Short mmCIF file of C-alpha atoms and ligand atoms in Angstrom, two decimals:
data_model
loop_
_atom_site.label_atom_id
_atom_site.label_comp_id
_atom_site.label_asym_id
_atom_site.label_seq_id
_atom_site.Cartn_x
_atom_site.Cartn_y
_atom_site.Cartn_z
CA UNK A 7 0.00 0.00 0.00
CA UNK A 8 1.27 3.39 -0.89
CA UNK A 9 1.36 5.96 1.85
CA UNK A 10 0.45 9.37 0.55
CA UNK A 11 2.31 11.99 2.42
CA UNK A 12 2.55 15.71 2.19
CA UNK A 13 5.96 17.02 1.45
CA UNK A 14 7.51 18.09 4.71
CA UNK A 15 9.28 20.89 2.95
CA UNK A 16 7.49 24.13 3.61
CA UNK A 17 7.20 26.77 0.97
CA UNK A 18 10.83 27.56 0.38
CA UNK A 19 12.21 30.49 2.20
CA UNK A 20 8.97 31.42 3.90
CA UNK A 21 10.27 30.71 7.34
CA UNK A 22 13.46 32.69 6.86
CA UNK A 23 12.15 35.23 9.31
CA UNK A 24 12.80 32.68 12.09
CA UNK A 25 9.54 33.55 13.81
CA UNK A 26 7.97 30.55 15.55
CA UNK A 27 4.94 30.11 17.74
CA UNK A 28 7.23 30.68 20.72
CA UNK A 29 8.29 34.17 19.80
CA UNK A 30 5.56 35.42 17.48
CA UNK A 31 3.72 38.66 18.14
CA UNK A 32 0.37 38.67 19.96
CA UNK A 33 0.04 42.37 20.33
CA UNK A 34 -2.12 42.99 17.31
CA UNK A 35 -3.83 45.88 15.65
CA UNK A 36 -7.17 45.05 14.04
CA UNK A 37 -9.28 47.13 11.67
CA UNK A 38 -12.71 46.43 10.28
CA UNK A 39 -12.63 46.71 6.48
CA UNK A 40 -15.84 47.13 4.52
CA UNK A 41 -16.87 47.83 1.00
CA UNK A 42 -20.19 49.59 0.77
CA UNK A 43 -21.53 50.55 -2.65
CA UNK A 44 -22.13 54.30 -2.76
CA UNK A 45 -25.75 54.03 -3.74
CA UNK A 46 -26.62 52.38 -0.43
CA UNK A 47 -25.85 55.59 1.44
CA UNK A 48 -24.90 53.57 4.51
CA UNK A 49 -22.36 55.48 6.55
CA UNK A 50 -19.16 53.84 7.64
CA UNK A 51 -17.67 54.85 10.92
CA UNK A 52 -14.51 56.41 9.54
CA UNK A 53 -12.65 56.46 12.84
CA UNK A 54 -12.83 52.74 13.34
CA UNK A 55 -13.07 51.11 9.95
CA UNK A 56 -11.41 51.28 6.57
CA UNK A 57 -12.75 51.08 3.05
CA UNK A 58 -11.70 47.61 1.90
CA UNK A 59 -9.55 48.94 -0.96
CA UNK A 60 -7.61 51.08 1.51
CA UNK A 61 -7.14 47.97 3.68
CA UNK A 62 -5.62 46.00 0.80
CA UNK A 63 -3.34 48.91 -0.16
CA UNK A 64 -2.16 49.28 3.41
CA UNK A 65 -1.24 45.60 3.47
CA UNK A 66 0.75 46.06 0.25
CA UNK A 67 2.44 49.12 1.77
CA UNK A 68 3.58 47.02 4.73
CA UNK A 69 4.81 44.06 2.61
CA UNK A 70 8.56 43.50 2.76
CA UNK A 71 9.06 39.90 1.68
CA UNK A 72 5.88 38.06 0.71
CA UNK A 73 2.22 38.51 -0.15
CA UNK A 74 0.08 35.37 -0.25
CA UNK A 75 -3.42 35.60 -1.64
CA UNK A 76 -6.14 32.98 -1.85
CA UNK A 77 -9.08 33.79 -4.11
CA UNK A 78 -11.09 31.73 -6.50
CA UNK A 79 -12.18 34.64 -8.63
CA UNK A 80 -9.64 36.85 -10.44
CA UNK A 81 -11.44 39.67 -12.14
CA UNK A 82 -9.86 42.89 -10.91
CA UNK A 83 -8.65 44.38 -14.13
CA UNK A 84 -11.90 44.81 -15.97
CA UNK A 85 -11.94 47.48 -18.63
CA UNK A 86 -15.60 47.01 -19.44
CA UNK A 87 -16.88 48.61 -16.28
CA UNK A 88 -16.61 52.22 -15.27
CA UNK A 89 -16.62 51.32 -11.59
CA UNK A 90 -13.68 48.94 -11.87
CA UNK A 91 -10.97 51.54 -11.27
CA UNK A 92 -10.25 50.35 -7.71
CA UNK A 93 -9.84 46.83 -9.06
CA UNK A 94 -7.45 48.01 -11.76
CA UNK A 95 -5.42 49.92 -9.22
CA UNK A 96 -5.07 46.90 -6.95
CA UNK A 97 -4.13 44.75 -9.94
CA UNK A 98 -1.38 47.20 -10.93
CA UNK A 99 0.01 47.19 -7.41
CA UNK A 100 0.06 43.38 -7.33
CA UNK A 101 2.02 43.48 -10.59
CA UNK A 102 4.58 45.86 -9.16
CA UNK A 103 5.51 43.80 -6.09
CA UNK A 104 8.37 41.93 -7.71
CA UNK A 105 10.56 44.97 -8.44
CA UNK A 106 10.28 45.79 -4.73
CA UNK A 107 11.61 42.32 -3.90
CA UNK A 108 8.26 41.12 -2.58
CA UNK A 109 7.18 37.63 -3.63
CA UNK A 110 3.54 37.22 -4.67
CA UNK A 111 2.04 33.76 -4.21
CA UNK A 112 -1.47 33.01 -5.32
CA UNK A 113 -3.79 30.09 -4.80
CA UNK A 114 -6.83 29.94 -7.04
CA UNK A 115 -9.20 27.29 -8.26
CA UNK A 116 -8.40 27.92 -11.85
CA UNK A 117 -5.10 29.05 -13.26
CA UNK A 118 -6.08 29.57 -16.86
CA UNK A 119 -7.18 33.15 -16.35
CA UNK A 120 -5.66 35.97 -18.31
CA UNK A 121 -5.29 37.94 -15.10
CA UNK A 122 -3.32 35.20 -13.36
CA UNK A 123 -1.19 34.76 -16.49
CA UNK A 124 -0.41 38.47 -16.43
CA UNK A 125 0.55 38.29 -12.76
CA UNK A 126 2.76 35.28 -13.48
CA UNK A 127 4.47 37.24 -16.21
CA UNK A 128 5.25 39.80 -13.51
CA UNK A 129 6.85 37.22 -11.25
CA UNK A 130 3.92 35.82 -9.28
CA UNK A 131 3.78 32.12 -8.46
CA UNK A 132 0.32 30.73 -9.06
CA UNK A 133 -1.03 27.38 -7.92
CA UNK A 134 -4.43 25.86 -8.30
CA UNK A 135 -6.60 23.67 -6.12
CA UNK A 136 -8.91 21.47 -8.14
CA UNK A 137 -11.90 21.29 -5.83
CA UNK A 138 -13.88 19.32 -8.40
CA UNK A 139 -11.42 16.49 -8.11
CA UNK A 140 -11.01 16.74 -4.34
CA UNK A 141 -14.55 17.22 -3.04
CA UNK A 142 -16.73 18.11 -6.04
CA UNK A 143 -17.03 21.50 -4.47
CA UNK A 144 -15.63 24.97 -5.03
CA UNK A 145 -12.91 27.14 -3.55
CA UNK A 146 -14.61 29.87 -1.53
CA UNK A 147 -11.58 30.70 0.57
CA UNK A 148 -10.52 34.29 0.52
CA UNK A 149 -7.66 35.59 2.64
CA UNK A 150 -4.27 37.27 2.56
CA UNK A 151 -1.10 36.62 4.55
CA UNK A 152 1.58 39.31 4.30
CA UNK A 153 5.15 38.66 5.57
CA UNK A 154 3.63 36.02 7.88
CA UNK A 155 2.74 38.99 10.03
CA UNK A 156 -0.38 40.73 8.75
CA UNK A 157 -3.59 39.14 7.48
CA UNK A 158 -6.89 39.87 5.80
CA UNK A 159 -9.93 37.63 6.00
CA UNK A 160 -13.46 38.32 4.83
CA UNK A 161 -16.13 38.03 2.18
CA UNK A 162 -14.36 39.79 -0.71
CA UNK A 163 -12.92 38.06 -3.76
CA UNK A 164 -10.26 39.44 -6.06
CA UNK A 165 -13.08 40.85 -8.13
CA UNK A 166 -13.49 44.54 -9.01
CA UNK A 167 -17.07 44.29 -7.66
CA UNK A 168 -15.71 43.59 -4.17
CA UNK A 169 -14.03 46.99 -4.24
CA UNK A 170 -16.94 48.99 -5.56
CA UNK A 171 -20.35 47.52 -6.26
CA UNK A 172 -20.75 44.63 -3.86
CA UNK A 173 -21.18 44.89 -0.10
CA UNK A 174 -18.32 43.18 1.73
CA UNK A 175 -17.06 42.89 5.29
CA UNK A 176 -13.77 41.62 6.62
CA UNK A 177 -10.92 42.43 8.96
CA UNK A 178 -7.28 43.37 8.50
CA UNK A 179 -5.04 42.37 11.39
CA UNK A 180 -1.58 43.95 11.57
CA UNK A 181 1.50 42.94 13.55
CA UNK A 182 -0.04 39.63 14.48
CA UNK A 183 2.49 36.99 13.51
CA UNK A 184 0.97 34.33 15.81
CA UNK A 185 -2.33 34.41 13.95
CA UNK A 186 -0.57 34.90 10.61
CA UNK A 187 1.61 31.80 11.20
CA UNK A 188 -1.52 29.71 11.61
CA UNK A 189 -3.28 31.15 8.56
CA UNK A 190 -0.03 30.66 6.66
CA UNK A 191 -0.35 26.95 7.48
CA UNK A 192 -3.74 26.90 5.77
CA UNK A 193 -2.10 28.62 2.81
CA UNK A 194 0.72 26.02 2.78
CA UNK A 195 -1.89 23.28 2.80
CA UNK A 196 -3.59 24.71 -0.30
CA UNK A 197 -0.19 25.27 -1.90
CA UNK A 198 0.60 21.58 -1.56
CA UNK A 199 -2.70 20.52 -3.10
CA UNK A 200 -1.55 21.93 -6.42
CA UNK A 201 -2.25 19.49 -9.23
CA UNK A 202 -3.39 16.76 -6.87
CA UNK A 203 -6.62 14.86 -7.13
CA UNK A 204 -6.51 13.30 -3.68
CA UNK A 205 -5.99 14.49 -0.12
CA UNK A 206 -2.99 12.82 1.46
CA UNK A 207 -3.78 10.74 4.51
CA UNK A 208 -0.71 11.78 6.43
CA UNK A 209 -0.04 15.42 7.03
CA UNK A 210 3.19 17.28 7.42
CA UNK A 211 3.53 18.90 10.83
CA UNK A 212 3.94 22.19 9.09
CA UNK A 213 0.32 22.35 8.10
CA UNK A 214 -1.39 21.12 11.25
CA UNK A 215 -3.23 23.74 13.29
CA UNK A 216 -1.47 25.82 15.92
CA UNK A 217 -4.67 26.98 17.60
CA UNK A 218 -8.26 25.83 17.76
CA UNK A 219 -11.47 25.88 19.72
CA UNK A 220 -9.94 24.05 22.68
CA UNK A 221 -6.70 25.96 22.55
CA UNK A 222 -7.29 29.45 21.24
CA UNK A 223 -4.52 31.96 20.80
CA UNK A 224 -4.45 34.46 23.66
CA UNK A 225 -3.71 37.87 22.22
CA UNK A 226 -4.36 41.59 22.41
CA UNK A 227 -6.55 43.18 19.76
CA UNK A 228 -6.07 46.94 19.92
CA UNK A 229 -4.92 46.55 23.52
CA UNK A 230 -8.04 44.58 24.48
CA UNK A 231 -7.46 41.03 25.77
CA UNK A 232 -8.93 38.49 23.37
CA UNK A 233 -8.66 34.92 22.15
CA UNK A 234 -8.69 33.86 18.50
CA UNK A 235 -8.36 30.91 16.17
CA UNK A 236 -8.76 29.95 12.53
CA UNK A 237 -11.28 27.34 11.35
CA UNK A 238 -11.67 25.68 7.94
CA UNK A 239 -14.02 23.67 5.71
CA UNK A 240 -14.73 21.12 4.41
CA UNK A 241 -13.91 18.28 6.86
CA UNK A 242 -11.39 16.77 4.46
CA UNK A 243 -9.43 20.01 4.63
CA UNK A 244 -9.11 19.92 8.42
CA UNK A 245 -5.83 18.35 9.45
CA UNK A 246 -5.25 17.28 13.02
CA UNK A 247 -6.35 19.87 15.57
CA UNK A 248 -7.85 22.21 12.99
CA UNK A 249 -11.32 23.29 14.10
CA UNK A 250 -14.07 22.89 11.52
CA UNK A 251 -16.02 26.01 10.52
CA UNK A 252 -19.30 24.50 11.69
CA UNK A 253 -17.80 23.71 15.10
CA UNK A 254 -16.45 27.24 15.36
CA UNK A 255 -19.88 28.65 14.52
CA UNK A 256 -21.56 26.31 17.00
CA UNK A 257 -19.14 27.30 19.73
CA UNK A 258 -19.74 31.01 19.15
CA UNK A 259 -23.54 30.53 19.16
CA UNK A 260 -23.42 28.33 22.26
CA UNK A 261 -21.37 30.81 24.22
CA UNK A 262 -23.61 33.80 23.40
CA UNK A 263 -25.46 35.12 26.43
CA UNK A 264 -27.65 37.96 25.26
CA UNK A 265 -27.62 38.40 21.48
CA UNK A 266 -26.51 36.82 18.19
CA UNK A 267 -26.55 38.93 15.03
CA UNK A 268 -25.93 37.00 11.80
CA UNK A 269 -25.40 38.53 8.37
CA UNK A 270 -25.04 36.06 5.50
CA UNK A 271 -25.85 36.05 1.82
CA UNK A 272 -27.57 32.64 1.99
CA UNK A 273 -28.98 30.61 4.86
CA UNK A 274 -30.13 27.11 4.03
CA UNK A 275 -30.01 24.08 6.33
CA UNK A 276 -29.84 21.58 3.48
CA UNK A 277 -27.05 19.44 2.16
CA UNK A 278 -26.92 17.81 -1.21
CA UNK A 279 -24.70 14.80 -1.57
CA UNK A 280 -24.01 12.74 -4.66
CA UNK A 281 -23.59 9.03 -4.64
CA UNK A 282 -22.78 7.39 -7.93
CA UNK A 283 -24.67 9.68 -10.30
CA UNK A 284 -27.68 10.24 -8.07
CA UNK A 285 -27.90 13.06 -5.63
CA UNK A 286 -29.79 13.15 -2.38
CA UNK A 287 -30.82 16.31 -0.53
CA UNK A 288 -31.08 16.08 3.24
CA UNK A 289 -31.93 18.35 6.13
CA UNK A 290 -28.72 19.66 7.68
CA UNK A 291 -29.41 20.57 11.25
CA UNK A 292 -25.95 21.52 12.56
CA UNK A 293 -26.38 25.29 12.72
CA UNK A 294 -30.18 25.34 12.84
CA UNK A 295 -30.26 23.37 16.06
CA UNK A 296 -27.79 25.48 18.00
CA UNK A 297 -29.73 28.59 16.97
CA UNK A 298 -32.97 26.99 18.20
CA UNK A 299 -31.40 26.09 21.52
CA UNK A 300 -30.01 29.57 22.01
CA UNK A 301 -33.37 31.20 21.28
CA UNK A 302 -35.73 28.89 23.12
CA UNK A 303 -33.69 27.49 25.97
CA UNK A 304 -31.34 30.36 26.77
CA UNK A 305 -33.44 33.36 25.78
CA UNK A 306 -30.74 34.74 23.50
CA UNK A 307 -32.03 37.32 21.01
CA UNK A 308 -31.25 36.34 17.42
CA UNK A 309 -31.32 38.61 14.37
CA UNK A 310 -30.75 36.96 11.03
CA UNK A 311 -30.06 39.15 7.99
CA UNK A 312 -30.09 37.26 4.69
CA UNK A 313 -29.63 38.62 1.20
CA UNK A 314 -32.56 38.49 -1.13
CA UNK A 315 -31.17 37.96 -4.61
CA UNK A 316 -31.67 35.98 -7.74
CA UNK A 317 -30.14 32.82 -6.35
CA UNK A 318 -32.00 32.78 -3.03
CA UNK A 319 -33.25 29.21 -2.67
CA UNK A 320 -37.07 29.18 -2.42
CA UNK A 321 -37.00 26.93 0.68
CA UNK A 322 -35.07 29.65 2.55
CA UNK A 323 -38.41 31.32 3.31
CA UNK A 324 -39.86 28.12 4.73
CA UNK A 325 -36.87 27.45 6.95
CA UNK A 326 -36.73 30.97 8.36
CA UNK A 327 -40.48 30.98 8.92
CA UNK A 328 -40.04 27.78 10.86
CA UNK A 329 -37.30 29.38 12.96
CA UNK A 330 -39.45 32.44 13.63
CA UNK A 331 -42.43 30.37 14.71
CA UNK A 332 -40.38 28.93 17.57
CA UNK A 333 -41.05 31.98 19.69
CA UNK A 334 -44.83 31.70 19.46
CA UNK A 335 -46.39 32.13 22.92
CA UNK A 336 -43.00 32.24 24.61
CA UNK A 337 -41.90 35.11 26.78
CA UNK A 338 -38.34 36.38 26.48
CA UNK A 339 -38.04 34.77 23.10
CA UNK A 340 -36.91 36.78 20.13
CA UNK A 341 -35.84 35.64 16.71
CA UNK A 342 -36.18 38.07 13.84
CA UNK A 343 -35.31 37.60 10.20
CA UNK A 344 -34.89 40.30 7.59
CA UNK A 345 -33.92 40.21 3.94
CA UNK A 346 -31.39 42.65 2.54
CA UNK A 347 -32.58 43.56 -0.91
CA UNK A 348 -31.25 45.77 -3.64
CA UNK A 349 -32.33 46.80 -7.11
CA UNK A 350 -31.16 44.03 -9.38
CA UNK A 351 -29.45 45.00 -12.58
CA UNK A 352 -30.36 42.93 -15.57
CA UNK A 353 -26.86 42.41 -16.88
CA UNK A 354 -25.10 41.78 -13.57
CA UNK A 355 -27.13 40.58 -10.62
CA UNK A 356 -24.15 40.77 -8.28
CA UNK A 357 -24.13 44.55 -8.32
CA UNK A 358 -25.43 45.80 -4.99
CA UNK A 359 -25.42 42.34 -3.47
CA UNK A 360 -24.85 42.01 0.27
CA UNK A 361 -22.06 39.44 0.21
CA UNK A 362 -21.36 39.47 4.00
CA UNK A 363 -20.69 36.25 5.92
CA UNK A 364 -20.28 36.98 9.60
CA UNK A 365 -21.81 36.75 13.05
CA UNK A 366 -21.38 38.95 16.09
CA UNK A 367 -22.56 38.10 19.61
CA UNK A 368 -22.21 39.76 23.01
CA UNK A 369 -18.75 38.21 23.42
CA UNK A 370 -17.43 36.95 20.08
CA UNK A 371 -17.17 37.47 16.34
CA UNK A 372 -17.00 34.90 13.55
CA UNK A 373 -15.97 36.03 10.07
CA UNK A 374 -15.99 33.39 7.35
CA UNK A 375 -15.80 32.71 3.64
CA UNK A 376 -18.70 30.29 3.26
CA UNK A 377 -22.39 31.11 3.35
CA UNK A 378 -24.44 29.29 5.93
CA UNK A 379 -25.57 26.56 3.59
CA UNK A 380 -25.12 22.88 4.44
CA UNK A 381 -23.75 21.97 1.03
CA UNK A 382 -21.19 24.78 1.16
CA UNK A 383 -19.70 23.61 4.46
CA UNK A 384 -19.85 20.04 3.21
CA UNK A 385 -17.90 20.51 -0.03
CA UNK A 386 -16.53 24.02 -0.47
CA UNK A 387 -13.22 25.24 0.86
CA UNK A 388 -13.46 28.19 3.21
CA UNK A 389 -11.75 29.72 6.19
CA UNK A 390 -13.17 31.37 9.29
CA UNK A 391 -11.77 33.53 12.07
CA UNK A 392 -13.16 33.42 15.59
CA UNK A 393 -12.36 36.24 18.00
CA UNK A 394 -13.55 36.29 21.59
CA UNK A 395 -13.28 39.61 23.30
CA UNK A 396 -12.60 39.45 27.03
CA UNK A 397 -13.83 41.82 29.71
CA UNK A 398 -14.84 44.54 27.31
CA UNK A 399 -16.48 46.37 30.22
CA UNK A 400 -13.25 47.21 31.99
CA UNK A 401 -11.94 48.87 28.97
CA UNK A 402 -13.28 52.08 27.48
CA UNK A 403 -11.88 51.55 24.01
CA UNK A 404 -14.26 50.72 21.21
CA UNK A 405 -13.57 47.05 20.46
CA UNK A 406 -13.73 45.41 17.05
CA UNK A 407 -16.76 43.53 18.35
CA UNK A 408 -18.59 46.79 19.01
CA UNK A 409 -17.64 48.06 15.56
CA UNK A 410 -18.95 44.96 13.85
CA UNK A 411 -22.10 45.10 15.95
CA UNK A 412 -22.55 48.73 14.90
CA UNK A 413 -22.13 47.72 11.23
CA UNK A 414 -24.80 45.05 11.66
CA UNK A 415 -27.21 47.41 13.41
CA UNK A 416 -26.68 50.02 10.66
CA UNK A 417 -27.65 47.46 7.99
CA UNK A 418 -30.54 46.04 10.03
CA UNK A 419 -32.05 49.50 10.57
CA UNK A 420 -31.58 50.57 6.97
CA UNK A 421 -34.45 50.57 4.52
CA UNK A 422 -32.69 47.82 2.54
CA UNK A 423 -33.45 45.31 5.31
CA UNK A 424 -37.01 44.14 4.83
CA UNK A 425 -39.44 41.91 6.61
CA UNK A 426 -41.02 38.96 4.93
CA UNK A 427 -44.74 38.25 4.81
CA UNK A 428 -46.73 35.57 3.09
CA UNK A 429 -48.28 37.31 0.10
CA UNK A 430 -52.09 37.47 0.00
CA UNK A 431 -51.85 37.82 -3.72
CA UNK A 432 -51.86 34.36 -5.28
CA UNK A 433 -50.15 35.53 -8.46
CA UNK A 434 -47.50 37.50 -6.67
CA UNK A 435 -47.05 41.24 -7.12
CA UNK A 436 -44.14 42.82 -8.87
CA UNK A 437 -41.22 42.42 -6.54
CA UNK A 438 -42.70 39.46 -4.67
CA UNK A 439 -40.50 36.47 -4.11
CA UNK A 440 -41.57 33.15 -5.41
CA UNK A 441 -41.23 30.46 -2.78
CA UNK A 442 -41.79 26.76 -3.16
CA UNK A 443 -45.53 27.34 -2.61
CA UNK A 444 -46.93 30.77 -3.32
CA UNK A 445 -45.34 34.17 -3.01
CA UNK A 446 -43.77 36.29 -0.31
CA UNK A 447 -43.69 40.07 0.02
CA UNK A 448 -40.88 42.11 1.47
CA UNK A 449 -42.21 44.96 3.58
CA UNK A 450 -40.36 47.93 4.89
CA UNK A 451 -42.24 48.24 8.17
CA UNK A 452 -39.51 48.63 10.70
CA UNK A 453 -40.12 47.34 14.18
CA UNK A 454 -36.66 48.42 15.09
CA UNK A 455 -37.41 50.60 18.10
CA UNK A 456 -39.10 47.93 20.10
CA UNK A 457 -36.64 45.25 19.16
CA UNK A 458 -33.44 46.55 20.72
C1 LIG B 6 12.42 32.83 17.43
O1 LIG B 6 12.79 31.55 17.97
C2 LIG B 6 13.55 30.76 17.07
C3 LIG B 6 13.81 29.41 17.71
O2 LIG B 6 12.74 28.99 18.47
C4 LIG B 6 14.86 31.45 16.76
O3 LIG B 6 15.60 30.67 15.81
C5 LIG B 6 14.57 32.81 16.17
O4 LIG B 6 15.79 33.52 15.97
C6 LIG B 6 13.69 33.61 17.09
N1 LIG B 6 13.32 34.84 16.38
C7 LIG B 6 13.32 36.02 16.97
C8 LIG B 6 12.94 37.17 16.09
O5 LIG B 6 13.54 36.16 18.16
C1 LIG B 7 -6.90 28.78 -21.54
O1 LIG B 7 -7.47 29.96 -22.02
C2 LIG B 7 -7.19 30.27 -23.37
C3 LIG B 7 -7.75 31.62 -23.72
O2 LIG B 7 -8.61 32.11 -22.75
C4 LIG B 7 -7.78 29.15 -24.26
O3 LIG B 7 -7.49 29.40 -25.60
C5 LIG B 7 -7.20 27.82 -23.83
O4 LIG B 7 -7.80 26.77 -24.56
C6 LIG B 7 -7.40 27.59 -22.36
N1 LIG B 7 -6.71 26.38 -21.94
C7 LIG B 7 -7.28 25.42 -21.23
C8 LIG B 7 -6.40 24.27 -20.86
O5 LIG B 7 -8.45 25.45 -20.87
C1 LIG B 8 -10.12 18.90 -12.12
O1 LIG B 8 -10.51 17.59 -11.85
C2 LIG B 8 -11.54 17.12 -12.69
C3 LIG B 8 -12.00 15.76 -12.17
O2 LIG B 8 -10.93 14.96 -11.82
C4 LIG B 8 -11.01 17.05 -14.12
O3 LIG B 8 -12.02 16.59 -14.99
C5 LIG B 8 -10.59 18.45 -14.52
O4 LIG B 8 -9.99 18.43 -15.80
C6 LIG B 8 -9.60 19.03 -13.53
N1 LIG B 8 -9.37 20.43 -13.85
C7 LIG B 8 -8.17 20.94 -14.05
C8 LIG B 8 -8.11 22.39 -14.38
O5 LIG B 8 -7.17 20.26 -13.94
C1 LIG B 9 3.37 47.39 13.65
O1 LIG B 9 4.50 47.40 14.51
C2 LIG B 9 5.50 48.31 14.12
C3 LIG B 9 6.71 48.09 14.99
O2 LIG B 9 6.36 47.81 16.30
C4 LIG B 9 4.94 49.72 14.20
O3 LIG B 9 5.92 50.64 13.80
C5 LIG B 9 3.73 49.82 13.27
O4 LIG B 9 3.14 51.09 13.39
C6 LIG B 9 2.71 48.76 13.59
N1 LIG B 9 1.69 48.78 12.57
C7 LIG B 9 0.40 48.87 12.84
C8 LIG B 9 -0.51 48.96 11.68
O5 LIG B 9 -0.01 48.86 13.99
C1 LIG B 10 -38.16 37.09 31.22
O1 LIG B 10 -37.80 38.46 31.32
C2 LIG B 10 -38.25 39.07 32.51
C3 LIG B 10 -37.92 40.55 32.40
O2 LIG B 10 -36.78 40.78 31.67
C4 LIG B 10 -37.58 38.39 33.68
O3 LIG B 10 -38.04 38.96 34.88
C5 LIG B 10 -37.94 36.91 33.69
O4 LIG B 10 -37.26 36.22 34.72
C6 LIG B 10 -37.55 36.28 32.36
N1 LIG B 10 -38.03 34.90 32.30
C7 LIG B 10 -37.26 33.90 31.92
C8 LIG B 10 -37.92 32.55 31.87
O5 LIG B 10 -36.09 34.02 31.61
#
């Protein structure tokens, strides 16, 4: 029997800096980075958060030796769109890293893109992960590691839309080599999957997790004591000790005491699995059940903000209606669902889309790459970051948790976030959503004041 083993050689030269988990930096500076399309007229809190494009440029400013980027989509340098100038600018800066002596390493799902070819011509090393062969899924992972010291993680792809017309949320963490070392291990794992159609059964020590849900990294985030770790999906991509995304999400939900605010593009507790040419769809209860417990048994207030867009699965409405009905006749029970909607453009339905994938609670934040859909966690590669903020009361600084909560509340209160009602109109009005049975209306009635 052949033993399939990952090469124990790390990416050459990447550990030249000599930083190890024993002497890495835990005194980190974190910034919330958002992209909000202008037409939404949603204000960003300029003191505490950065426009996403500025976040990426600041990371490139800091880079001295290496920039590692994971993104499935590469569509920055579009000349067909007037609003693509931020994408073009970022693309030009990525091309000009080499002359500065900075190595650019890219992992994508598909290397035959003209953009990646152009970056290669400018000295980038590009590798691909064939998710079709590995799990029949897709690569949803999106993160940066710079000099094994600074990181970005969030909802954005290397797509010009992420820097102008699509709503994105992520974080940039500076001077945080402990966390960066661990995310770098995820990067090394992808790097080694290049051109493979199997997952080795034995893993090099250099890609196993440094931190996880039982052993989180203790660190300072903007001088506030916190704990953090990185999680990944799917299960096959979780080497020893690496926490799975769904376990990270469950842990954050289970440790919430007063509120859980969730903002995701899609929410669907279903998983579709294929067995020899047939596919079976099953109920996927993992996240649904911890939400139900939190709401009914612990009295935690849950707000769920989902995007309403062309690809919203019709059963979404049934599942969220089922969640909402839990609180019937119960005191101290609150679960509200709203849909974030935007004017769809005929030619490009991603314009104006709320692409966020995060959760914030009274004591923790989870920022991920996958939507909360069973099939996505089951097959698609993604990465998540959990941050628990400790004793935020002692400290008068505004924490990243409070900033992300404020971003959620801003979206929830905005007129883009709409309630859902079963439509009385059997044919459906203009703008109604077609569900599996009948139609649903989005209404703007805002019961905000009583709800918080
Ligand atoms: C960190 O520790 C390693 C050995 O554990 C050592 O080789 C390296 O020089 C140290 N780096 C710094 C910056 O102290
Ligand atoms: C790669 O893309 C080019 C042009 O876009 C195309 O001509 C070529 O056939 C593609 N190669 C593969 C292997 O798909
Ligand atoms: C990925 O794997 C699938 C299935 O093994 C194969 O058909 C496809 O050609 C591969 N794609 C690339 C780009 O290698
Ligand atoms: C990172 O640390 C260096 C050296 O301690 C400091 O000069 C720099 O301002 C820090 N960067 C950020 C973004 O905090
Ligand atoms: C419900 O809330 C009220 C007022 O906040 C509180 O007095 C009561 O103990 C709560 N009941 C339960 C079952 O938690």
